[in-house]
Short mmCIF file of C-alpha atoms (C1' of nucleotides) in Angstrom, two decimals:
data_model
loop_
_atom_site.label_atom_id
_atom_site.label_comp_id
_atom_site.label_asym_id
_atom_site.label_seq_id
_atom_site.Cartn_x
_atom_site.Cartn_y
_atom_site.Cartn_z
CA MET A 1 90.14 106.49 134.03
CA ASN A 2 86.83 108.43 133.51
CA VAL A 3 85.40 110.79 131.10
CA ARG A 4 87.41 113.73 132.53
CA SER A 5 90.82 112.22 131.53
CA PHE A 6 89.84 110.92 128.12
CA ASN A 7 92.80 110.64 125.82
CA PHE A 8 91.82 112.68 122.74
CA ALA A 9 95.34 112.47 121.07
CA ALA A 10 95.33 108.64 121.33
CA TYR A 11 91.67 108.49 120.23
CA TYR A 12 92.15 110.54 117.14
CA SER A 13 95.31 108.36 116.19
CA ASN A 14 93.17 105.32 116.68
CA GLU A 15 95.41 103.63 119.16
CA MET A 16 92.60 102.79 121.62
CA ARG A 17 89.79 100.32 121.99
CA PRO A 18 86.64 102.43 121.17
CA ARG A 19 83.59 102.66 123.58
CA ASP A 20 80.51 100.61 123.13
CA ALA A 21 78.23 103.43 121.86
CA ASP A 22 75.13 101.89 123.47
CA LYS A 23 76.32 101.49 126.90
CA GLU A 24 76.19 105.14 127.91
CA ARG A 25 72.65 105.23 126.46
CA VAL A 26 71.46 102.12 128.33
CA ILE A 27 72.98 103.27 131.66
CA LYS A 28 71.12 106.71 131.38
CA LYS A 29 67.91 104.90 130.33
CA LYS A 30 67.94 102.45 133.16
CA ALA A 31 68.80 105.11 135.63
CA ILE A 32 65.77 107.21 134.56
CA GLU A 33 63.56 104.15 134.74
CA MET A 34 64.64 103.39 138.28
CA ILE A 35 64.23 106.86 139.55
CA VAL A 36 60.77 107.08 138.18
CA LYS A 37 59.94 103.85 139.78
CA TYR A 38 61.68 104.20 143.11
CA GLY A 39 62.70 107.89 143.54
CA PHE A 40 66.14 109.13 143.84
CA ASP A 41 66.44 107.01 147.05
CA GLY A 42 65.89 103.86 144.84
CA LEU A 43 68.83 104.68 142.39
CA SER A 44 71.81 102.54 143.61
CA MET A 45 74.88 102.06 141.43
CA HIS A 46 74.95 98.42 142.18
CA LYS A 47 71.32 97.75 141.24
CA LEU A 48 71.78 100.19 138.15
CA ALA A 49 74.83 98.18 136.98
CA LYS A 50 72.88 95.02 137.18
CA ALA A 51 69.88 96.49 135.42
CA ALA A 52 72.19 97.81 132.66
CA GLY A 53 74.06 94.64 132.45
CA VAL A 54 77.37 96.21 133.16
CA SER A 55 79.80 96.23 136.08
CA PRO A 56 79.57 98.94 138.60
CA ALA A 57 82.94 100.16 137.75
CA THR A 58 81.98 100.53 134.12
CA ILE A 59 79.46 103.37 135.04
CA TYR A 60 82.43 105.28 136.30
CA ILE A 61 84.11 105.18 132.86
CA TYR A 62 81.18 107.21 131.53
CA PHE A 63 80.33 109.41 134.58
CA LYS A 64 82.41 111.02 137.14
CA ASP A 65 79.98 109.83 139.97
CA ARG A 66 76.40 109.36 140.77
CA ASP A 67 75.46 113.03 140.72
CA ASP A 68 77.17 113.48 137.35
CA LEU A 69 75.10 110.61 136.01
CA ILE A 70 71.94 112.15 137.09
CA ILE A 71 72.87 115.74 135.80
CA GLN A 72 73.94 114.37 132.46
CA ALA A 73 70.74 112.36 132.08
CA GLY A 74 68.79 115.53 132.87
CA LEU A 75 70.73 117.69 130.51
CA GLU A 76 70.17 115.13 127.67
CA GLU A 77 66.46 114.85 128.38
CA GLU A 78 66.06 118.65 128.50
CA LEU A 79 67.63 118.92 125.02
CA LYS A 80 65.52 116.14 123.62
CA MET A 81 62.44 117.91 125.03
CA PHE A 82 63.17 121.24 123.59
CA ASP A 83 63.92 119.61 120.22
CA ALA A 84 60.48 117.93 120.31
CA THR A 85 58.74 121.11 121.56
CA LEU A 86 60.04 123.38 118.73
CA LYS A 87 59.44 120.95 115.71
CA GLY A 88 57.76 123.04 113.21
CA PHE A 89 57.75 126.06 115.36
CA ASP A 90 58.84 129.30 114.15
CA ALA A 91 58.98 132.55 116.14
CA SER A 92 57.62 134.58 113.17
CA MET A 93 54.43 132.48 113.40
CA SER A 94 51.17 134.11 114.47
CA PHE A 95 50.63 133.82 118.16
CA GLU A 96 47.68 131.55 117.97
CA GLU A 97 49.36 129.16 115.44
CA GLY A 98 52.72 129.25 117.56
CA MET A 99 50.87 128.40 120.75
CA ARG A 100 48.92 125.42 119.02
CA VAL A 101 52.05 124.12 117.68
CA GLN A 102 53.86 124.07 120.87
CA TRP A 103 50.98 122.68 122.85
CA MET A 104 50.57 119.92 120.48
CA ASN A 105 54.34 119.25 120.35
CA ARG A 106 54.57 119.12 124.13
CA THR A 107 51.56 116.98 124.65
CA HIS A 108 52.50 114.29 122.19
CA TYR A 109 56.02 114.26 123.38
CA PHE A 110 54.99 113.86 127.05
CA LEU A 111 52.34 111.15 126.28
CA GLU A 112 54.84 109.29 124.27
CA ASN A 113 57.62 109.52 126.86
CA PRO A 114 56.03 109.51 130.40
CA ASP A 115 59.22 108.09 131.96
CA GLN A 116 61.17 111.06 130.63
CA MET A 117 58.63 113.54 131.66
CA ASN A 118 58.32 112.11 135.20
CA PHE A 119 62.08 112.09 135.66
CA MET A 120 62.34 115.74 134.43
CA GLU A 121 59.50 116.73 136.85
CA GLN A 122 61.25 115.01 139.79
CA LEU A 123 64.48 116.66 138.90
CA LYS A 124 62.87 120.06 138.60
CA HIS A 125 61.62 119.69 142.20
CA SER A 126 64.92 118.37 143.65
CA PRO A 127 68.03 120.14 144.62
CA TYR A 128 69.48 119.08 141.26
CA HIS A 129 67.36 121.67 139.64
CA HIS A 130 69.95 124.32 140.35
CA GLU A 131 72.65 122.32 138.70
CA ILE A 132 70.92 122.05 135.60
CA GLY A 133 69.30 125.28 135.49
CA THR A 134 70.26 127.68 132.66
CA ARG A 135 72.87 125.72 130.81
CA VAL A 136 70.47 124.63 128.02
CA GLU A 137 67.71 126.96 128.26
CA SER A 138 69.24 130.22 126.91
CA ASN A 139 68.42 129.48 123.16
CA PHE A 140 64.92 128.39 124.08
CA SER A 141 64.04 131.17 126.20
CA ASN A 142 65.43 133.77 123.67
CA LEU A 143 63.15 132.28 121.11
CA MET A 144 60.21 132.41 123.35
CA SER A 145 61.08 135.90 124.29
CA GLN A 146 60.97 136.83 120.69
CA PHE A 147 57.77 135.26 120.07
CA VAL A 148 56.00 136.71 122.98
CA HIS A 149 57.38 140.26 122.31
CA LYS A 150 56.32 140.15 118.80
CA ALA A 151 52.85 138.96 119.74
CA ILE A 152 52.54 141.80 122.17
CA ASP A 153 53.77 144.31 119.57
CA ASN A 154 51.21 142.89 117.08
CA LYS A 155 48.33 143.17 119.82
CA GLU A 156 47.80 139.58 119.57
CA LEU A 157 48.62 139.21 123.30
CA ALA A 158 48.29 141.29 126.45
CA PRO A 159 51.31 142.85 127.70
CA LEU A 160 52.64 140.82 130.81
CA PRO A 161 55.92 139.74 132.19
CA ILE A 162 57.22 136.47 130.61
CA GLU A 163 56.94 134.54 133.64
CA VAL A 164 53.25 135.26 133.91
CA PHE A 165 52.80 134.40 130.38
CA TRP A 166 54.62 131.12 130.80
CA ALA A 167 52.83 130.21 134.00
CA ILE A 168 49.37 130.86 132.31
CA SER A 169 50.40 129.31 128.83
CA PHE A 170 52.04 126.08 129.81
CA ALA A 171 51.59 125.23 133.47
CA PRO A 172 47.97 124.13 132.76
CA LEU A 173 49.30 121.74 129.95
CA TYR A 174 51.75 120.23 132.39
CA GLN A 175 49.13 119.87 135.06
CA LEU A 176 46.74 118.00 132.53
CA VAL A 177 49.56 115.73 131.33
CA LYS A 178 50.48 114.89 135.01
CA PHE A 179 46.90 113.96 135.77
CA HIS A 180 47.03 111.54 132.74
CA ILE A 181 50.27 110.08 133.52
CA ASN A 182 49.28 109.39 137.16
CA LYS A 183 45.98 108.11 135.94
CA LYS A 184 44.29 110.10 138.59
CA GLY A 185 42.53 113.39 138.58
CA ILE A 186 41.96 115.70 141.61
CA THR A 187 39.24 113.69 142.95
CA GLY A 188 41.31 110.54 142.87
CA SER A 189 39.11 108.83 140.19
CA PRO A 190 40.74 107.71 137.02
CA TYR A 191 41.65 110.23 134.47
CA VAL A 192 42.48 109.95 130.78
CA LEU A 193 43.49 113.06 128.92
CA ASP A 194 41.67 113.36 125.40
CA ASP A 195 42.36 115.66 122.53
CA GLN A 196 39.08 117.34 123.19
CA SER A 197 40.20 118.46 126.78
CA ILE A 198 43.51 119.62 125.27
CA HIS A 199 41.83 121.75 122.69
CA LEU A 200 39.36 123.14 125.33
CA ALA A 201 42.19 124.07 127.79
CA LEU A 202 44.20 125.76 125.01
CA SER A 203 41.31 127.77 123.76
CA ILE A 204 40.47 129.08 127.25
CA VAL A 205 44.10 129.89 127.79
CA LEU A 206 44.18 131.68 124.42
CA LYS A 207 40.95 133.59 125.28
CA GLY A 208 42.46 134.70 128.58
CA LEU A 209 45.58 135.93 126.95
CA LYS A 210 43.96 137.92 124.16
CA PRO A 211 44.18 141.62 124.74
CA THR A 212 41.00 143.37 125.69
CA VAL A 213 39.75 145.40 122.81
CA GLN A 214 39.64 149.05 123.63
CA MET B 1 57.62 99.82 171.29
CA ASN B 2 56.35 102.11 168.67
CA VAL B 3 53.15 104.13 167.76
CA ARG B 4 51.38 100.94 166.65
CA SER B 5 51.52 99.17 170.11
CA PHE B 6 50.59 102.25 172.11
CA ASN B 7 49.02 101.07 175.38
CA PHE B 8 45.73 103.03 175.51
CA ALA B 9 44.31 101.37 178.75
CA ALA B 10 47.64 102.21 180.58
CA TYR B 11 47.51 105.81 179.14
CA TYR B 12 44.10 106.49 180.28
CA SER B 13 44.72 105.13 183.74
CA ASN B 14 47.62 107.55 183.97
CA GLU B 15 50.26 104.74 184.64
CA MET B 16 52.78 105.77 182.10
CA ARG B 17 55.35 108.48 181.39
CA PRO B 18 53.74 110.89 178.79
CA ARG B 19 55.42 111.64 175.38
CA ASP B 20 57.00 114.95 174.98
CA ALA B 21 54.57 116.56 172.81
CA ASP B 22 57.21 118.72 171.02
CA LYS B 23 59.51 115.80 169.84
CA GLU B 24 57.26 114.52 167.07
CA ARG B 25 56.70 118.05 165.87
CA VAL B 26 60.57 118.85 165.84
CA ILE B 27 61.29 115.60 164.07
CA LYS B 28 58.85 116.25 161.35
CA LYS B 29 60.04 119.75 160.85
CA LYS B 30 63.64 118.84 160.64
CA ALA B 31 62.90 116.04 158.33
CA ILE B 32 61.17 118.46 156.01
CA GLU B 33 64.07 120.84 156.22
CA MET B 34 66.61 118.11 155.24
CA ILE B 35 64.51 116.90 152.45
CA VAL B 36 64.28 120.45 151.10
CA LYS B 37 67.86 121.06 151.32
CA TYR B 38 69.40 117.78 150.27
CA GLY B 39 66.53 115.82 148.62
CA PHE B 40 65.12 112.37 149.83
CA ASP B 41 68.64 111.01 149.37
CA GLY B 42 69.82 113.50 152.08
CA LEU B 43 67.34 112.28 154.76
CA SER B 44 69.19 109.92 156.93
CA MET B 45 67.86 108.74 160.34
CA HIS B 46 71.08 109.33 162.00
CA LYS B 47 71.46 112.81 160.74
CA LEU B 48 67.85 113.53 161.36
CA ALA B 49 68.25 112.41 165.01
CA LYS B 50 71.31 114.63 165.47
CA ALA B 51 69.34 117.73 163.93
CA ALA B 52 66.25 117.06 166.06
CA GLY B 53 68.30 116.63 169.26
CA VAL B 54 67.17 113.11 169.87
CA SER B 55 68.39 109.46 169.67
CA PRO B 56 67.79 107.59 166.41
CA ALA B 57 65.65 105.12 168.50
CA THR B 58 63.49 107.85 169.70
CA ILE B 59 62.32 108.49 166.09
CA TYR B 60 61.04 104.91 166.03
CA ILE B 61 58.87 105.62 168.95
CA TYR B 62 56.73 108.02 166.96
CA PHE B 63 57.03 106.50 163.51
CA LYS B 64 57.02 103.07 162.25
CA ASP B 65 59.97 103.59 159.89
CA ARG B 66 61.54 106.14 157.52
CA ASP B 67 58.69 105.81 154.92
CA ASP B 68 55.91 106.16 157.58
CA LEU B 69 57.72 109.47 158.91
CA ILE B 70 57.78 110.88 155.36
CA ILE B 71 54.07 109.98 154.67
CA GLN B 72 52.91 111.32 158.09
CA ALA B 73 54.79 114.55 157.45
CA GLY B 74 53.10 114.80 154.05
CA LEU B 75 49.71 114.03 155.35
CA GLU B 76 49.92 116.75 158.00
CA GLU B 77 51.31 119.28 155.75
CA GLU B 78 48.46 118.60 153.26
CA LEU B 79 45.92 119.23 155.95
CA LYS B 80 47.56 122.39 156.97
CA MET B 81 47.53 123.57 153.38
CA PHE B 82 43.96 122.85 152.92
CA ASP B 83 43.14 124.56 156.07
CA ALA B 84 44.92 127.71 154.92
CA THR B 85 43.48 127.61 151.48
CA LEU B 86 40.00 127.45 152.75
CA LYS B 87 40.23 130.28 155.36
CA GLY B 88 37.18 132.59 154.63
CA PHE B 89 36.20 130.53 151.74
CA ASP B 90 32.58 129.29 151.28
CA ALA B 91 31.31 127.11 148.40
CA SER B 92 28.29 129.54 148.01
CA MET B 93 30.39 132.60 147.22
CA SER B 94 30.34 134.09 143.80
CA PHE B 95 32.81 132.42 141.32
CA GLU B 96 35.01 135.33 141.00
CA GLU B 97 35.02 136.06 144.70
CA GLY B 98 35.72 132.41 145.70
CA MET B 99 38.57 132.26 143.17
CA ARG B 100 40.03 135.41 144.50
CA VAL B 101 40.03 134.24 148.20
CA GLN B 102 41.61 130.84 147.21
CA TRP B 103 44.34 132.52 145.15
CA MET B 104 45.23 134.88 147.83
CA ASN B 105 45.05 132.30 150.68
CA ARG B 106 47.29 129.86 148.71
CA THR B 107 49.78 132.64 147.59
CA HIS B 108 50.37 133.88 151.09
CA TYR B 109 50.52 130.53 152.75
CA PHE B 110 53.22 129.31 150.06
CA LEU B 111 55.21 132.72 150.46
CA GLU B 112 55.13 132.20 154.21
CA ASN B 113 56.02 128.61 154.22
CA PRO B 114 58.43 127.96 151.31
CA ASP B 115 59.98 124.81 152.84
CA GLN B 116 56.54 123.34 153.30
CA MET B 117 55.60 123.97 149.68
CA ASN B 118 58.70 122.72 148.41
CA PHE B 119 58.55 119.57 150.37
CA MET B 120 54.94 118.93 149.09
CA GLU B 121 56.08 119.64 145.55
CA GLN B 122 58.93 117.05 145.96
CA LEU B 123 56.48 114.59 147.55
CA LYS B 124 53.95 115.13 144.62
CA HIS B 125 56.58 114.12 142.09
CA SER B 126 57.93 111.22 143.87
CA PRO B 127 56.79 107.78 144.28
CA TYR B 128 55.31 108.60 147.78
CA HIS B 129 52.58 110.63 145.94
CA HIS B 130 50.53 107.35 145.46
CA GLU B 131 50.71 106.77 149.24
CA ILE B 132 49.25 110.08 150.23
CA GLY B 133 46.85 110.31 147.35
CA THR B 134 43.30 110.55 148.30
CA ARG B 135 43.23 109.99 152.04
CA VAL B 136 42.75 113.75 152.75
CA GLU B 137 41.44 115.12 149.54
CA SER B 138 37.98 113.96 149.67
CA ASN B 139 36.55 116.77 151.71
CA PHE B 140 38.44 119.31 149.81
CA SER B 141 37.71 118.01 146.24
CA ASN B 142 34.05 117.72 147.31
CA LEU B 143 33.92 121.32 148.33
CA MET B 144 35.69 122.29 145.07
CA SER B 145 33.19 120.27 142.97
CA GLN B 146 30.26 122.08 144.52
CA PHE B 147 31.81 125.42 143.89
CA VAL B 148 32.54 124.48 140.27
CA HIS B 149 29.07 123.09 139.54
CA LYS B 150 27.29 125.78 140.97
CA ALA B 151 29.45 128.35 139.05
CA ILE B 152 28.62 126.45 135.93
CA ASP B 153 24.91 126.40 136.58
CA ASN B 154 24.90 130.16 137.35
CA LYS B 155 26.65 130.74 134.12
CA GLU B 156 29.67 132.30 135.77
CA LEU B 157 31.95 129.57 134.42
CA ALA B 158 32.26 127.86 131.15
CA PRO B 159 31.29 124.12 131.50
CA LEU B 160 34.43 121.95 131.48
CA PRO B 161 35.88 118.91 133.25
CA ILE B 162 37.08 119.48 136.87
CA GLU B 163 40.54 118.66 135.85
CA VAL B 164 40.69 121.24 133.21
CA PHE B 165 39.28 123.70 135.48
CA TRP B 166 41.80 122.83 138.16
CA ALA B 167 44.76 123.05 135.74
CA ILE B 168 43.90 126.37 134.25
CA SER B 169 42.76 127.83 137.64
CA PHE B 170 45.66 126.96 139.90
CA ALA B 171 48.57 125.56 137.94
CA PRO B 172 49.68 128.99 136.93
CA LEU B 173 49.62 130.20 140.54
CA TYR B 174 51.85 127.28 141.49
CA GLN B 175 54.23 127.98 138.80
CA LEU B 176 54.50 131.65 139.87
CA VAL B 177 55.16 130.94 143.34
CA LYS B 178 57.87 128.31 142.36
CA PHE B 179 59.57 130.97 140.18
CA HIS B 180 59.60 133.19 143.20
CA ILE B 181 60.73 130.55 145.69
CA ASN B 182 63.48 129.35 143.29
CA LYS B 183 64.33 133.21 142.87
CA LYS B 184 64.56 132.36 139.17
CA GLY B 185 62.31 132.91 136.28
CA ILE B 186 62.32 130.98 133.02
CA THR B 187 65.32 133.01 131.59
CA GLY B 188 67.34 132.18 134.61
CA SER B 189 67.25 135.77 135.72
CA PRO B 190 66.28 136.73 139.20
CA TYR B 191 62.49 136.76 139.75
CA VAL B 192 60.42 138.23 142.45
CA LEU B 193 56.67 137.61 142.58
CA ASP B 194 54.69 140.78 143.40
CA ASP B 195 50.94 141.50 144.05
CA GLN B 196 50.54 143.04 140.60
CA SER B 197 51.61 139.95 138.89
CA ILE B 198 49.28 137.80 140.96
CA HIS B 199 46.34 139.93 140.30
CA LEU B 200 47.11 140.10 136.50
CA ALA B 201 47.53 136.31 136.36
CA LEU B 202 44.32 135.84 138.19
CA SER B 203 42.31 138.31 136.02
CA ILE B 204 43.63 136.61 132.79
CA VAL B 205 42.65 133.16 134.24
CA LEU B 206 39.13 134.52 135.23
CA LYS B 207 38.66 136.16 131.66
CA GLY B 208 39.59 132.78 130.09
CA LEU B 209 37.13 130.72 132.29
CA LYS B 210 34.17 133.16 131.86
CA PRO B 211 31.49 131.69 129.47
CA THR B 212 31.18 133.19 126.02
CA VAL B 213 28.01 135.36 125.88
CA GLN B 214 25.67 134.00 123.29
"C1'" DT C 1 99.36 88.18 106.67
"C1'" DA C 2 100.62 87.07 111.27
"C1'" DG C 3 102.22 88.80 115.24
"C1'" DT C 4 103.21 92.02 118.66
"C1'" DA C 5 103.03 96.40 121.43
"C1'" DG C 6 100.23 99.76 123.30
"C1'" DT C 7 95.85 101.65 124.86
"C1'" DA C 8 91.63 102.10 127.18
"C1'" DA C 9 87.34 99.47 127.76
"C1'" DG C 10 85.56 96.53 130.93
"C1'" DT C 11 85.37 93.63 135.06
"C1'" DG C 12 84.40 91.34 139.89
"C1'" DA C 13 85.93 91.67 144.37
"C1'" DA C 14 86.94 94.46 147.91
"C1'" DC C 15 87.14 99.09 150.43
"C1'" DG C 16 85.52 101.93 154.20
"C1'" DT C 17 81.47 104.33 155.17
"C1'" DT C 18 76.97 104.97 156.19
"C1'" DC C 19 72.53 103.30 156.14
"C1'" DG C 20 67.81 101.99 158.53
"C1'" DT C 21 66.66 99.51 162.43
"C1'" DT C 22 66.90 97.15 166.97
"C1'" DC C 23 68.38 95.91 171.57
"C1'" DA C 24 69.61 96.17 176.41
"C1'" DT C 25 69.33 99.39 179.48
"C1'" DT C 26 68.47 103.68 181.97
"C1'" DT C 27 65.35 107.75 182.97
"C1'" DA C 28 61.17 109.91 184.25
"C1'" DA C 29 56.68 109.89 184.80
"C1'" DT C 30 52.19 107.99 187.42
"C1'" DA D 1 55.93 99.59 191.67
"C1'" DT D 2 54.67 100.08 187.14
"C1'" DT D 3 54.88 101.67 182.64
"C1'" DA D 4 56.61 103.68 178.59
"C1'" DA D 5 59.74 107.27 177.12
"C1'" DA D 6 64.15 107.68 175.85
"C1'" DT D 7 68.81 106.37 174.81
"C1'" DG D 8 73.81 105.04 172.96
"C1'" DA D 9 75.74 101.21 171.25
"C1'" DA D 10 75.48 97.80 168.06
"C1'" DC D 11 73.57 95.00 164.05
"C1'" DG D 12 73.81 93.28 159.23
"C1'" DA D 13 73.09 95.23 154.96
"C1'" DA D 14 73.67 98.14 151.32
"C1'" DC D 15 75.91 102.19 149.84
"C1'" DG D 16 79.41 104.84 146.43
"C1'" DT D 17 83.64 104.27 144.67
"C1'" DT D 18 88.06 102.16 143.62
"C1'" DC D 19 91.69 98.80 142.62
"C1'" DA D 20 94.17 95.15 140.33
"C1'" DC D 21 93.47 92.76 136.63
"C1'" DT D 22 91.65 90.81 132.05
"C1'" DT D 23 89.80 91.71 127.45
"C1'" DA D 24 89.43 93.66 123.01
"C1'" DC D 25 90.61 96.88 119.93
"C1'" DT D 26 94.09 99.49 116.68
"C1'" DA D 27 98.73 100.49 114.66
"C1'" DC D 28 102.76 99.08 113.58
"C1'" DT D 29 106.42 95.71 112.30
"C1'" DA D 30 108.11 92.22 109.54
#
DNA sequence: TAGTAGTAAGTGAACGTTCGTTCATTTAAT
DNA sequence: ATTAAATGAACGAACGTTCACTTACTACTA
């Protein structure tokens, strides 16, 4: 019996033992911790079961198989990340204000959830990337498209393909946070990200993106 | 018998059968292909041996163990990448010219070697990252430091920490190439990187980095 | 209210497979 | 003759997954 043959009729007539709501959460969380610490190689179902305090068989009540577990964890984290990113954001904001909100939201979320970020980055660069792909992103990228096109129309932003915009706007932020999480800069020396650097980087990005006055 | 107990005395007196110079190359290459296609999970020594056309035991003549193989492959690719990046580059170049050379070198190398780039990106976001770390980078980052500090002194570049410089200068390029290699942009729609986008992105980055005239 | 039937949650042990690695031996060089 | 390269078979361990079974919860009966 697994998640795909869940008996909804029985569930709604209350004729079954309910699931422990915490178990799925704990399993996903421990899986992420193991992947971050030891890589995808290091995620074994036996070890995960032990870490989560359940039987190996229990994991298969909540997830179809190992791949499903990884993908479900990825989808959930992606959703959480988008939520955090868009807190207080509105596509109708001025370009500069909207950018500032998103930079700060992302920065704080990543710094407070380094395991989650690390996991997502591993996922993004693995063959699982294709599986997760565009299931969640549509809402998000629609909102971003709106925001970008409005900014271009208002001459707050130079006209450019959305991918170029994205790469220039957010890739530097991700890179800085990665330096911080790895505790190492390019030279290999210790690195700690501070607010000043974040603001400096953002202002440089904004300057680059501002349309040239004719 | 493995690489660590290699008999140099016997070797230089020509009393031993020489290694097949191609084998190590083929093993590394196939390993990279497997990792890119199936992730670190998907790299098994049996399958790798079959793919490389050798016995599993042969791999252990050239590499201490699986981790050593992965790390050696990573180190070699890192070296190759730096070589390609610095072709025609000189720390004494003007800032703009130096940046342009590096952008073009990197772009072309990545586009011509997508497997290698993908492998390095997986490595960078895995626990192996720490193992490779700063063994190769010192030459490279010294050169970059020179280049950056000279540019700041010459007022070609706004003063900023080297990590902020790096993040703004090169993270966007990496992101654009990743979109291209994945054949998908942010929206999930097909994406092909063209020269125009590369030049546009570089010019925006350079504009952002230029010091504000007082 | 106490007891029972019915359901799925939850489990530990076991399954067959595949893993990374090694060993005993053969092959191909000098 | 000497050396290491190269191998196929074999090792124990660990893998992902399943099975037979027990536990705990709910609904219903009386």
